[in-house]
């Protein structure tokens, strides 16, 4: 199964908002709300930022929000901070008792 | 505090086998599904396999099915990944991750280990 499609990179200035998209298919993102987002800083393990497409785990800043429309899920980070610079990955249930990750997006805070 | 510690990685020749282990602590292990996720250095994340709380459901990345086997021992708070007939392309950092729920197919991995490196080379 093909990975979910994410932009390779996005950038923004401190204080701005950015959105990272994650495009799947009718068989995965389009059918299920089982989308999660992970932040990975260099040399570190991934961290869960969003689950169930829109839910935020305790301890995650409310500057992070998730949404979904059709076969595309999105992660929005508002009020960008230098510490947000990291790689971001989406993940979805693949529809056949499998999970699939996106290719990852490198966020640069200018 | 929930913690996961992987072990068992190392250098292995193509065609050989390796078993990874993940020791869990700080949470009720048998309440949650577990996953293995791998990452080639400098590349993206790839889901490898998942297992439900009671081992009743297991899932694999399609290309790994038949070579890799996920299992767990709830009496030992341990997760395992048996990897057979290893290939050069299996070289990666292997992470163990806990799911928020008892079924693995939601894929909400809220606790991660630091990973164990597997290098397949002759």
Coordinates of C-alpha atoms in Angstrom, one line a residue:
Chain A
X1 CA 0.0 0.0 0.0
X2 CA 1.3 3.5 -0.9
X3 CA 2.3 5.9 1.8
X4 CA 0.1 8.8 2.5
X5 CA 1.1 12.0 0.6
X6 CA 2.6 14.9 2.5
X7 CA 4.5 17.9 1.3
X8 CA 8.3 17.4 1.7
X9 CA 8.7 20.7 3.4
X10 CA 6.9 23.7 4.8
X11 CA 8.1 26.9 6.5
X12 CA 6.9 29.8 8.4
X13 CA 8.0 32.7 10.6
X14 CA 7.5 32.8 14.3
X15 CA 4.0 33.8 15.2
X16 CA 2.5 32.7 11.9
X17 CA 0.3 29.6 11.2
X18 CA 1.1 26.8 8.9
X19 CA -0.9 23.8 7.7
X20 CA 0.5 20.4 6.7
X21 CA -1.7 18.2 4.5
X22 CA -1.9 14.4 4.4
X23 CA -3.7 13.0 1.4
X24 CA -4.8 9.4 1.3
X25 CA -7.5 7.4 -0.6
X26 CA -11.1 6.4 -0.1
X27 CA -9.8 3.2 1.4
X28 CA -8.0 4.8 4.3
X29 CA -8.2 8.5 5.3
X30 CA -11.4 9.0 3.2
X31 CA -13.3 6.3 5.1
X32 CA -11.9 6.4 8.6
X33 CA -11.2 9.1 11.2
X34 CA -8.3 7.0 12.4
X35 CA -5.7 9.6 11.6
X36 CA -2.8 10.6 13.9
X37 CA 0.0 13.1 13.7
X38 CA 3.5 12.7 15.1
X39 CA 6.3 15.2 15.7
X40 CA 9.9 14.0 15.5
X41 CA 12.8 16.2 16.5
X42 CA 16.3 15.3 15.3
X43 CA 17.7 12.3 17.1
X44 CA 14.5 11.8 19.1
X45 CA 11.6 9.3 19.1
X46 CA 8.3 10.5 17.5
X47 CA 5.7 12.1 19.8
X48 CA 1.9 11.8 19.3
X49 CA 0.4 15.3 18.6
X50 CA -3.1 14.5 17.3
X51 CA -5.3 11.4 17.2
X52 CA -8.7 10.5 15.9
X53 CA -8.0 13.2 13.3
X54 CA -8.8 16.1 15.7
X55 CA -8.1 15.1 19.3
X56 CA -5.2 16.5 21.2
X57 CA -3.5 14.3 23.9
X58 CA -3.0 15.9 27.3
X59 CA 0.2 17.9 27.4
X60 CA 0.2 18.9 23.8
X61 CA -0.1 22.7 23.2
X62 CA -3.5 23.9 21.9
X63 CA -1.5 25.6 19.1
X64 CA -1.7 22.2 17.4
X65 CA -5.0 21.3 15.8
X66 CA -6.1 18.6 13.3
X67 CA -8.9 18.4 10.8
X68 CA -10.1 16.2 8.0
X69 CA -12.0 16.7 4.8
X70 CA -12.6 13.8 2.4
X71 CA -9.4 11.9 1.9
X72 CA -7.2 14.7 3.2
X73 CA -6.2 15.3 6.8
X74 CA -4.5 18.4 7.9
X75 CA -2.3 19.5 10.9
X76 CA -2.3 23.2 11.7
X77 CA 0.2 24.9 14.0
X78 CA -0.7 28.4 15.0
X79 CA 1.6 30.9 16.7
X80 CA 4.7 29.2 15.3
X81 CA 7.6 28.9 17.7
X82 CA 11.2 27.9 17.1
X83 CA 10.7 24.7 19.1
X84 CA 8.1 23.5 16.6
X85 CA 10.9 23.0 14.0
X86 CA 10.8 19.2 13.4
X87 CA 9.6 16.5 11.1
X88 CA 5.9 15.8 11.1
X89 CA 4.2 12.5 10.0
X90 CA 0.6 11.5 9.6
X91 CA -0.6 8.0 10.0
X92 CA -3.9 6.3 9.1
X93 CA -5.6 3.0 9.4
X94 CA -5.1 1.5 5.9
X95 CA -8.4 -0.4 5.7
X96 CA -6.9 -3.9 5.7
X97 CA -5.8 -4.4 9.3
X98 CA -2.8 -2.3 8.5
X99 CA -1.5 1.2 9.3
X100 CA 0.2 3.5 6.8
X101 CA 2.4 6.6 7.5
X102 CA 2.9 9.6 5.3
X103 CA 6.3 10.4 3.9
X104 CA 6.9 13.1 6.4
X105 CA 7.1 16.9 6.2
X106 CA 10.1 19.0 7.4
X107 CA 8.9 22.2 9.1
X108 CA 11.4 25.0 9.2
X109 CA 10.8 28.0 11.4
X110 CA 12.4 31.0 9.6
Chain B
X1 CA 5.8 7.2 34.0
X2 CA 5.3 4.9 31.0
X3 CA 8.5 3.6 29.5
X4 CA 9.5 1.3 26.7
X5 CA 13.1 0.0 26.2
X6 CA 14.0 -1.9 23.1
X7 CA 16.9 -4.4 22.8
X8 CA 18.2 -7.1 20.5
X9 CA 19.4 -5.0 17.6
X10 CA 22.8 -5.4 16.1
X11 CA 24.8 -6.4 13.0
X12 CA 23.4 -9.5 11.2
X13 CA 24.2 -11.1 7.9
X14 CA 21.6 -11.3 5.1
X15 CA 19.4 -14.3 5.4
X16 CA 19.8 -14.6 9.1
X17 CA 17.3 -14.1 11.9
X18 CA 17.1 -11.7 14.8
X19 CA 14.6 -11.2 17.7
X20 CA 13.9 -7.8 19.1
X21 CA 12.4 -7.3 22.5
X22 CA 10.7 -4.4 24.2
X23 CA 10.4 -4.1 27.9
X24 CA 7.4 -2.1 29.2
X25 CA 7.0 -0.4 32.6
X26 CA 4.9 2.3 34.2
X27 CA 1.6 1.3 32.8
X28 CA -0.8 -1.7 32.7
X29 CA 0.8 -3.5 29.7
X30 CA -2.0 -5.9 29.0
X31 CA -4.6 -3.1 28.6
X32 CA -3.0 -1.8 25.4
X33 CA -2.2 -2.7 21.9
X34 CA 1.5 -2.4 20.8
X35 CA 3.4 -1.7 17.6
X36 CA 6.7 -1.9 15.9
X37 CA 7.7 1.0 13.7
X38 CA 11.0 1.3 11.8
X39 CA 13.0 4.1 10.4
X40 CA 15.9 4.0 8.0
X41 CA 18.3 6.7 9.2
X42 CA 17.5 9.9 7.5
X43 CA 14.2 8.6 6.1
X44 CA 10.6 8.4 7.1
X45 CA 8.6 6.2 9.5
X46 CA 7.3 2.8 8.4
X47 CA 4.8 0.8 10.4
X48 CA 6.0 -2.8 10.7
X49 CA 3.4 -4.6 12.8
X50 CA 0.8 -4.3 15.5
X51 CA -0.8 -6.6 18.1
X52 CA -3.9 -6.2 20.2
X53 CA -3.9 -6.4 24.0
X54 CA -4.6 -10.1 24.2
X55 CA -2.7 -11.1 21.0
X56 CA -6.1 -11.9 19.3
X57 CA -5.4 -9.6 16.4
X58 CA -2.1 -9.0 14.6
X59 CA -1.3 -7.0 11.6
X60 CA 1.7 -6.5 9.4
X61 CA 3.0 -4.3 6.6
X62 CA 2.2 -6.2 3.5
X63 CA 5.8 -6.6 2.3
X64 CA 6.9 -8.0 5.7
X65 CA 4.1 -10.5 6.2
X66 CA 5.6 -14.0 6.3
X67 CA 9.1 -12.9 7.4
X68 CA 8.3 -10.9 10.5
X69 CA 6.2 -12.1 13.5
X70 CA 5.0 -9.9 16.3
X71 CA 4.2 -11.4 19.7
X72 CA 3.8 -10.4 23.3
X73 CA 4.0 -11.9 26.8
X74 CA 1.7 -10.1 29.1
X75 CA 3.1 -12.0 32.1
X76 CA 6.5 -10.4 31.4
X77 CA 5.3 -7.0 30.1
X78 CA 7.3 -7.7 27.0
X79 CA 6.8 -7.2 23.2
X80 CA 8.8 -9.1 20.6
X81 CA 9.5 -9.0 16.9
X82 CA 10.9 -12.1 15.3
X83 CA 12.6 -11.2 12.0
X84 CA 13.6 -14.0 9.6
X85 CA 15.5 -14.1 6.3
X86 CA 16.7 -10.6 6.9
X87 CA 17.5 -8.4 3.9
X88 CA 19.8 -5.4 3.4
X89 CA 16.7 -3.2 3.1
X90 CA 15.6 -4.2 6.7
X91 CA 18.4 -2.1 8.0
X92 CA 16.7 0.5 10.2
X93 CA 16.1 1.8 13.7
X94 CA 13.2 -0.2 15.2
X95 CA 10.9 1.5 17.6
X96 CA 8.5 -0.1 20.0
X97 CA 5.3 1.9 20.6
X98 CA 2.3 1.7 22.9
X99 CA -1.2 2.4 21.5
X100 CA -3.8 4.5 23.4
X101 CA -6.3 1.7 23.0
X102 CA -6.5 -2.0 23.2
X103 CA -6.9 -2.6 19.5
X104 CA -3.9 -1.9 17.3
X105 CA -5.8 -0.8 14.2
X106 CA -6.4 2.7 15.5
X107 CA -2.7 3.4 15.4
X108 CA -2.6 6.1 18.1
X109 CA 1.0 5.5 19.4
X110 CA 1.3 7.6 22.6
X111 CA 4.5 6.2 24.1
X112 CA 7.6 5.3 22.2
X113 CA 11.0 3.7 23.1
X114 CA 14.3 5.1 21.9
X115 CA 14.7 2.4 19.3
X116 CA 17.2 -0.4 18.6
X117 CA 19.3 -0.3 15.5
X118 CA 19.3 -3.3 13.2
X119 CA 22.1 -3.4 10.5
X120 CA 21.9 -6.1 7.9
X121 CA 25.2 -6.4 6.1
X122 CA 27.6 -9.1 4.9

